[in-house]
Coordinates of C-alpha atoms and ligand atoms in Angstrom, one line a residue:
M20 CA 14.6 34.7 36.4
A21 CA 15.0 33.4 39.9
R22 CA 17.1 30.3 40.2
H23 CA 14.3 28.0 41.4
E24 CA 12.3 29.0 38.3
R25 CA 15.0 27.6 36.0
F26 CA 15.1 24.2 37.7
R27 CA 13.2 21.8 35.4
L28 CA 11.1 18.9 36.6
A29 CA 10.0 15.9 34.6
G30 CA 9.3 12.2 35.4
V31 CA 7.6 9.0 34.5
M32 CA 4.3 7.9 35.9
G33 CA 3.6 4.2 36.2
W34 CA 2.4 1.5 38.6
P35 CA 4.8 -0.2 39.3
I36 CA 7.5 2.2 38.3
M37 CA 10.9 1.3 39.8
H38 CA 11.9 -0.9 36.9
S39 CA 11.8 2.1 34.5
R40 CA 15.1 2.9 32.7
S41 CA 13.9 6.4 31.6
P42 CA 15.2 8.2 34.7
R43 CA 18.8 7.1 34.0
L44 CA 18.5 8.2 30.4
H45 CA 17.0 11.7 31.0
N46 CA 19.1 12.5 34.0
R47 CA 22.3 11.6 32.0
W48 CA 21.1 13.9 29.1
L49 CA 20.3 16.7 31.7
E50 CA 23.9 16.4 32.9
I51 CA 25.4 16.3 29.3
Y52 CA 23.4 19.4 28.1
G53 CA 23.9 21.3 31.3
V54 CA 20.2 21.7 32.0
E55 CA 19.4 22.2 35.7
G56 CA 16.7 19.8 36.6
V57 CA 15.8 16.3 37.4
Y58 CA 13.7 13.4 36.0
V59 CA 12.0 11.3 38.7
P60 CA 10.0 8.0 38.9
L61 CA 6.5 8.7 40.1
A62 CA 4.5 5.7 41.5
I63 CA 0.9 6.6 40.6
E64 CA -1.9 4.2 41.4
P65 CA -4.4 3.9 38.5
G66 CA -7.2 5.7 40.4
N67 CA -4.9 8.7 41.0
L68 CA -3.9 9.4 37.4
Q69 CA -6.2 12.3 36.8
A70 CA -5.2 14.1 40.1
A71 CA -1.5 13.4 39.4
L72 CA -1.7 14.8 35.9
R73 CA -3.6 17.9 37.1
A74 CA -1.0 18.5 39.7
L75 CA 1.8 18.8 37.1
A76 CA 1.1 22.5 36.3
P77 CA 0.9 23.8 39.9
L78 CA 4.0 21.8 40.8
R79 CA 5.7 23.4 37.8
F80 CA 6.6 20.2 36.1
S81 CA 7.6 20.5 32.4
G82 CA 5.8 17.1 31.8
V83 CA 6.0 13.4 32.2
N84 CA 6.2 10.1 30.4
L85 CA 3.5 7.6 31.0
T86 CA 3.9 3.8 31.2
I87 CA 1.9 0.8 32.2
P88 CA -1.0 1.1 33.1
H89 CA -1.6 4.7 32.3
K90 CA -1.0 5.1 28.5
E91 CA -4.6 4.6 27.4
A92 CA -6.4 6.1 30.4
A93 CA -4.5 9.4 30.0
L94 CA -6.4 10.1 26.8
A95 CA -9.3 11.2 29.0
H96 CA -7.3 13.5 31.2
V97 CA -5.3 15.8 28.9
D98 CA -6.5 19.0 27.1
R99 CA -5.1 18.3 23.6
I100 CA -4.1 15.0 21.9
E101 CA -1.5 15.1 19.1
P102 CA -2.5 13.1 15.9
A103 CA 0.0 10.2 16.5
A104 CA -1.3 9.7 20.0
R105 CA -4.9 9.7 18.8
A106 CA -4.1 7.3 16.0
I107 CA -2.2 4.9 18.3
G108 CA -4.8 5.3 21.0
A109 CA -2.3 5.9 23.8
I110 CA -0.2 8.7 25.3
N111 CA 3.4 8.1 26.3
C112 CA 4.4 11.7 26.9
V113 CA 2.6 14.7 28.4
V114 CA 3.8 18.2 28.0
V115 CA 2.7 21.0 30.3
E116 CA 2.1 24.1 28.1
P117 CA 2.9 27.7 29.3
D118 CA -0.8 28.2 30.1
G119 CA -0.8 25.1 32.3
S120 CA -2.8 23.0 29.9
L121 CA -1.7 19.4 29.0
T122 CA -0.8 18.1 25.6
G123 CA -0.6 14.3 25.0
H124 CA 1.9 12.9 22.6
N125 CA 3.0 9.4 21.6
F126 CA 6.6 9.1 20.5
D127 CA 6.8 5.3 20.3
S128 CA 6.3 5.3 16.5
F129 CA 9.0 7.9 16.1
G130 CA 11.3 5.9 18.3
F131 CA 10.7 2.7 16.4
I132 CA 11.2 4.2 13.0
A133 CA 14.3 6.1 14.2
S134 CA 15.8 2.9 15.6
L135 CA 15.3 1.2 12.2
R136 CA 17.0 4.0 10.4
E137 CA 19.9 4.1 12.8
A138 CA 20.5 0.3 12.2
E139 CA 19.7 0.4 8.5
P140 CA 19.9 3.9 7.0
E141 CA 18.6 2.6 3.6
W142 CA 15.5 1.1 5.1
R143 CA 12.2 1.9 3.3
A144 CA 8.7 1.1 4.5
D145 CA 7.5 0.5 1.0
A146 CA 10.2 -2.1 0.2
G147 CA 7.7 -5.0 0.6
P148 CA 5.2 -6.6 3.0
A149 CA 5.9 -6.1 6.7
V150 CA 4.8 -8.8 9.2
V151 CA 4.0 -7.6 12.7
I152 CA 3.5 -10.2 15.4
G153 CA 1.2 -8.8 18.1
A154 CA -1.7 -6.4 18.3
G155 CA -1.2 -4.7 21.7
G156 CA -0.1 -1.1 22.5
G157 CA 3.4 -1.6 21.1
A158 CA 2.1 -3.1 17.9
R159 CA -0.3 -0.2 17.4
A160 CA 2.6 2.3 17.5
I161 CA 4.6 0.2 15.1
V162 CA 1.8 -0.2 12.6
H163 CA 1.1 3.5 12.7
G164 CA 4.7 4.3 12.1
L165 CA 5.0 1.8 9.2
I166 CA 1.9 3.1 7.5
E167 CA 2.9 6.7 8.0
Q168 CA 6.2 5.9 6.4
G169 CA 4.5 4.5 3.3
A170 CA 4.1 0.7 4.0
R171 CA 1.6 -0.7 1.5
E172 CA 1.0 -4.1 3.2
V173 CA 1.2 -4.9 6.9
R174 CA 0.3 -8.5 7.9
I175 CA -0.7 -8.6 11.6
V176 CA -0.4 -12.0 13.3
N177 CA -2.0 -12.1 16.7
R178 CA -3.1 -14.9 19.1
T179 CA -6.4 -13.1 19.4
L180 CA -7.4 -12.5 15.8
E181 CA -10.1 -9.9 16.7
R182 CA -7.4 -7.6 18.1
A183 CA -5.6 -7.7 14.7
G184 CA -9.0 -6.9 13.1
E185 CA -9.2 -3.8 15.4
L186 CA -5.9 -2.6 13.9
R187 CA -7.3 -3.0 10.4
N188 CA -10.3 -0.9 11.4
A189 CA -7.9 1.7 12.9
F190 CA -5.3 1.8 10.2
G191 CA -7.1 0.8 7.0
P192 CA -6.8 -1.7 4.1
A193 CA -3.0 -1.9 4.1
V194 CA -3.5 -4.0 7.2
T195 CA -4.2 -7.8 6.8
P196 CA -5.1 -9.7 10.0
V197 CA -3.5 -13.2 10.0
E198 CA -4.4 -16.2 12.2
W199 CA -1.8 -17.2 14.8
S200 CA -1.8 -20.8 13.3
R201 CA -0.6 -19.3 10.0
R202 CA 2.3 -17.2 11.4
A203 CA 5.0 -19.2 9.6
Q204 CA 3.4 -18.9 6.2
A205 CA 2.8 -15.2 6.8
L206 CA 6.6 -14.6 6.5
E207 CA 6.6 -15.5 2.8
G208 CA 8.0 -12.7 0.7
A209 CA 8.2 -10.3 3.7
A210 CA 10.7 -7.4 3.6
M211 CA 10.5 -7.1 7.4
L212 CA 9.4 -8.9 10.5
V213 CA 8.7 -7.3 13.9
N214 CA 8.0 -9.0 17.2
A215 CA 5.6 -6.7 19.1
T216 CA 4.4 -9.3 21.6
S217 CA 5.8 -9.8 25.1
L218 CA 7.1 -13.2 24.0
G219 CA 10.8 -13.6 24.3
M220 CA 11.0 -11.2 27.2
V221 CA 12.6 -12.2 30.5
G222 CA 10.0 -14.2 32.5
Q223 CA 7.7 -14.8 29.5
G224 CA 7.5 -17.7 27.1
A225 CA 9.5 -18.0 23.9
L226 CA 8.2 -16.8 20.6
D227 CA 7.6 -20.0 18.6
L228 CA 7.9 -18.8 15.0
P229 CA 9.7 -20.9 12.4
L230 CA 11.6 -18.5 10.1
R231 CA 12.0 -20.9 7.1
A232 CA 9.8 -18.8 4.8
L233 CA 11.4 -15.5 5.7
P234 CA 13.6 -14.1 2.9
R235 CA 17.2 -13.6 4.0
H236 CA 17.2 -10.0 3.0
A237 CA 14.3 -9.2 5.4
L238 CA 15.0 -6.9 8.3
V239 CA 14.0 -8.4 11.7
A240 CA 13.2 -6.2 14.7
D241 CA 12.1 -7.1 18.2
I242 CA 10.6 -4.4 20.5
V243 CA 11.4 -6.6 23.5
Y244 CA 14.7 -5.2 25.0
A245 CA 15.1 -7.5 28.1
P246 CA 17.1 -9.5 27.1
L247 CA 18.7 -7.3 24.4
E248 CA 19.3 -10.3 22.2
T249 CA 16.1 -12.2 22.1
G250 CA 15.7 -15.7 20.7
L251 CA 14.1 -14.3 17.6
L252 CA 17.0 -11.9 17.0
A253 CA 19.7 -14.6 17.6
E254 CA 18.0 -16.9 15.2
A255 CA 17.5 -14.2 12.6
R256 CA 21.2 -13.2 12.7
A257 CA 22.3 -16.8 12.6
R258 CA 20.5 -17.3 9.2
G259 CA 21.8 -14.0 7.8
N260 CA 19.0 -11.6 8.4
K261 CA 19.8 -8.1 9.7
A262 CA 18.4 -7.7 13.2
V263 CA 17.4 -4.6 15.3
D264 CA 16.9 -4.8 19.1
G265 CA 14.3 -3.0 21.1
L266 CA 16.6 -0.7 23.1
G267 CA 16.9 1.7 20.2
M268 CA 13.2 2.3 20.2
L269 CA 13.2 3.0 23.9
I270 CA 16.1 5.5 23.6
H271 CA 14.9 7.2 20.4
Q272 CA 11.3 7.8 21.7
A273 CA 12.9 9.8 24.6
R274 CA 14.5 12.4 22.3
P275 CA 11.4 14.4 21.3
A276 CA 10.1 14.3 24.8
F277 CA 13.4 15.7 26.2
K278 CA 13.3 18.4 23.5
A279 CA 9.7 19.3 24.4
W280 CA 10.4 19.6 28.2
F281 CA 14.0 20.9 28.2
G282 CA 14.4 22.6 24.8
V283 CA 17.4 20.5 23.5
L284 CA 17.1 17.6 21.1
P285 CA 19.6 15.1 22.6
D286 CA 21.9 12.8 20.6
V287 CA 22.0 9.1 20.8
T288 CA 25.7 8.5 21.1
P289 CA 27.6 5.2 21.6
A290 CA 28.2 6.2 25.2
I291 CA 24.4 6.7 25.8
R292 CA 23.7 3.4 24.2
A293 CA 26.4 1.6 26.3
M294 CA 25.0 3.2 29.5
M295 CA 21.5 2.0 28.6
E296 CA 22.8 -1.5 27.6
S297 CA 24.3 -1.8 31.1
T298 CA 20.9 -1.4 32.6
V299 CA 19.3 -4.3 30.7
Ligands
NAP363 N1 11.2 -1.0 22.9 C1 10.3 -0.2 23.3 O1 10.4 1.0 23.4 C2 8.9 -0.8 23.7 C3 7.8 0.0 23.7 C4 6.5 -0.6 24.0 C5 6.5 -2.0 24.3 N2 7.6 -2.7 24.4 C6 7.6 -4.1 24.8 O2 6.7 -4.8 23.9 C7 6.1 -5.9 24.5 C8 4.6 -5.8 24.3 O3 4.1 -4.6 25.0 P1 2.6 -4.0 24.8 O4 2.5 -2.8 25.6 O5 2.3 -4.0 23.3 O6 1.8 -5.2 25.5 P2 0.2 -5.5 25.3 O7 -0.5 -4.4 24.9 O8 -0.2 -6.2 26.6 O9 0.2 -6.6 24.2 C9 0.8 -7.9 24.3 C10 0.8 -8.6 23.0 O10 1.5 -9.9 23.2 C11 0.7 -11.0 22.8 N3 0.9 -12.1 23.7 C12 1.2 -12.1 25.1 N4 1.3 -13.3 25.5 C13 1.2 -14.2 24.4 C14 1.3 -15.6 24.3 N5 1.5 -16.4 25.3 N6 1.1 -16.1 23.0 C15 0.9 -15.3 22.0 N7 0.8 -13.9 22.1 C16 1.0 -13.4 23.3 C17 -0.7 -10.4 23.0 O11 -1.6 -11.2 22.3 P3 -3.2 -11.2 22.6 O12 -3.8 -9.9 21.9 O13 -3.7 -12.4 22.0 O14 -3.3 -11.1 24.1 C18 -0.6 -9.0 22.5 O15 -0.5 -9.0 21.1 C19 6.6 -5.8 26.0 O16 7.6 -6.7 26.1 C20 7.1 -4.4 26.1 O17 8.1 -4.3 27.1 C21 8.9 -2.1 24.1

């Protein structure tokens, strides 16, 4: 095989895109595993998504990640949609198949569940009710992951109640929509709590959620990763709850994507985690 044919290309399409931490992660793994290639940020305006995706095969890209605002729109522009992506209603990874066709995946659920298991190997989805705050794209991936892992009760608290209702329609009777005003009471008897809103993120408001009713044995996760230690996680740790930050989800969702493009399932080592922490 000629040298240029072995050089692998992948990237992340978004608008804006320069904030993405994915290039650092994938390029470091390419170095570690000795894969000749590069992972680049691709600034793609919303109106150009279809043309950009259709250019991947002729450009000999192995695939791309998708981020804001392309995750949902991409459903209309791939040839095949994997079941998790269909259930979540969004694509975060596109793989260019040998025949040039495009397959859409979503590895956010995988990343979230893997990050929980990394922090708490004994974690079980059926240990008790889960409370998810938020009903946006991140929440959909989390609810899909929890139910797939056997969760029997997922209480979804969202400012806009109808969006929580949409998750019940999508994921079935294990989902109970809860009004925002009842968020504190929703924590009673919960085995886990997940913040899947953008509250607590740098530049956003704080998540106003009294934890009094949350059992001390409940696992608390936040998918916000900037800052790494959100107000919710700090408060949870201070009262004795085990807490899981959002960076693990971001790192773990990248593993199956790297495998699909480059043929190696990369490890999440302390050095990789430290490198990514330094970017937050
Ligand atoms: N760690 C990871 O790998 C990972 C992956 C995906 C997302 N994330 C992070 O997760 C967060 C959410 O992302 P997303 O894609 O799910 O966003 P999204 O689809 O826009 O959803 C945002 C959610 O936050 C809620 N929200 C926003 N402002 C609020 C406020 N002032 N009061 C109450 N609720 C509010 C929204 O409620 P309404 O429905 O009422 O608007 C909605 O439930 C972001 O910080 C993102 O960076 C992390």
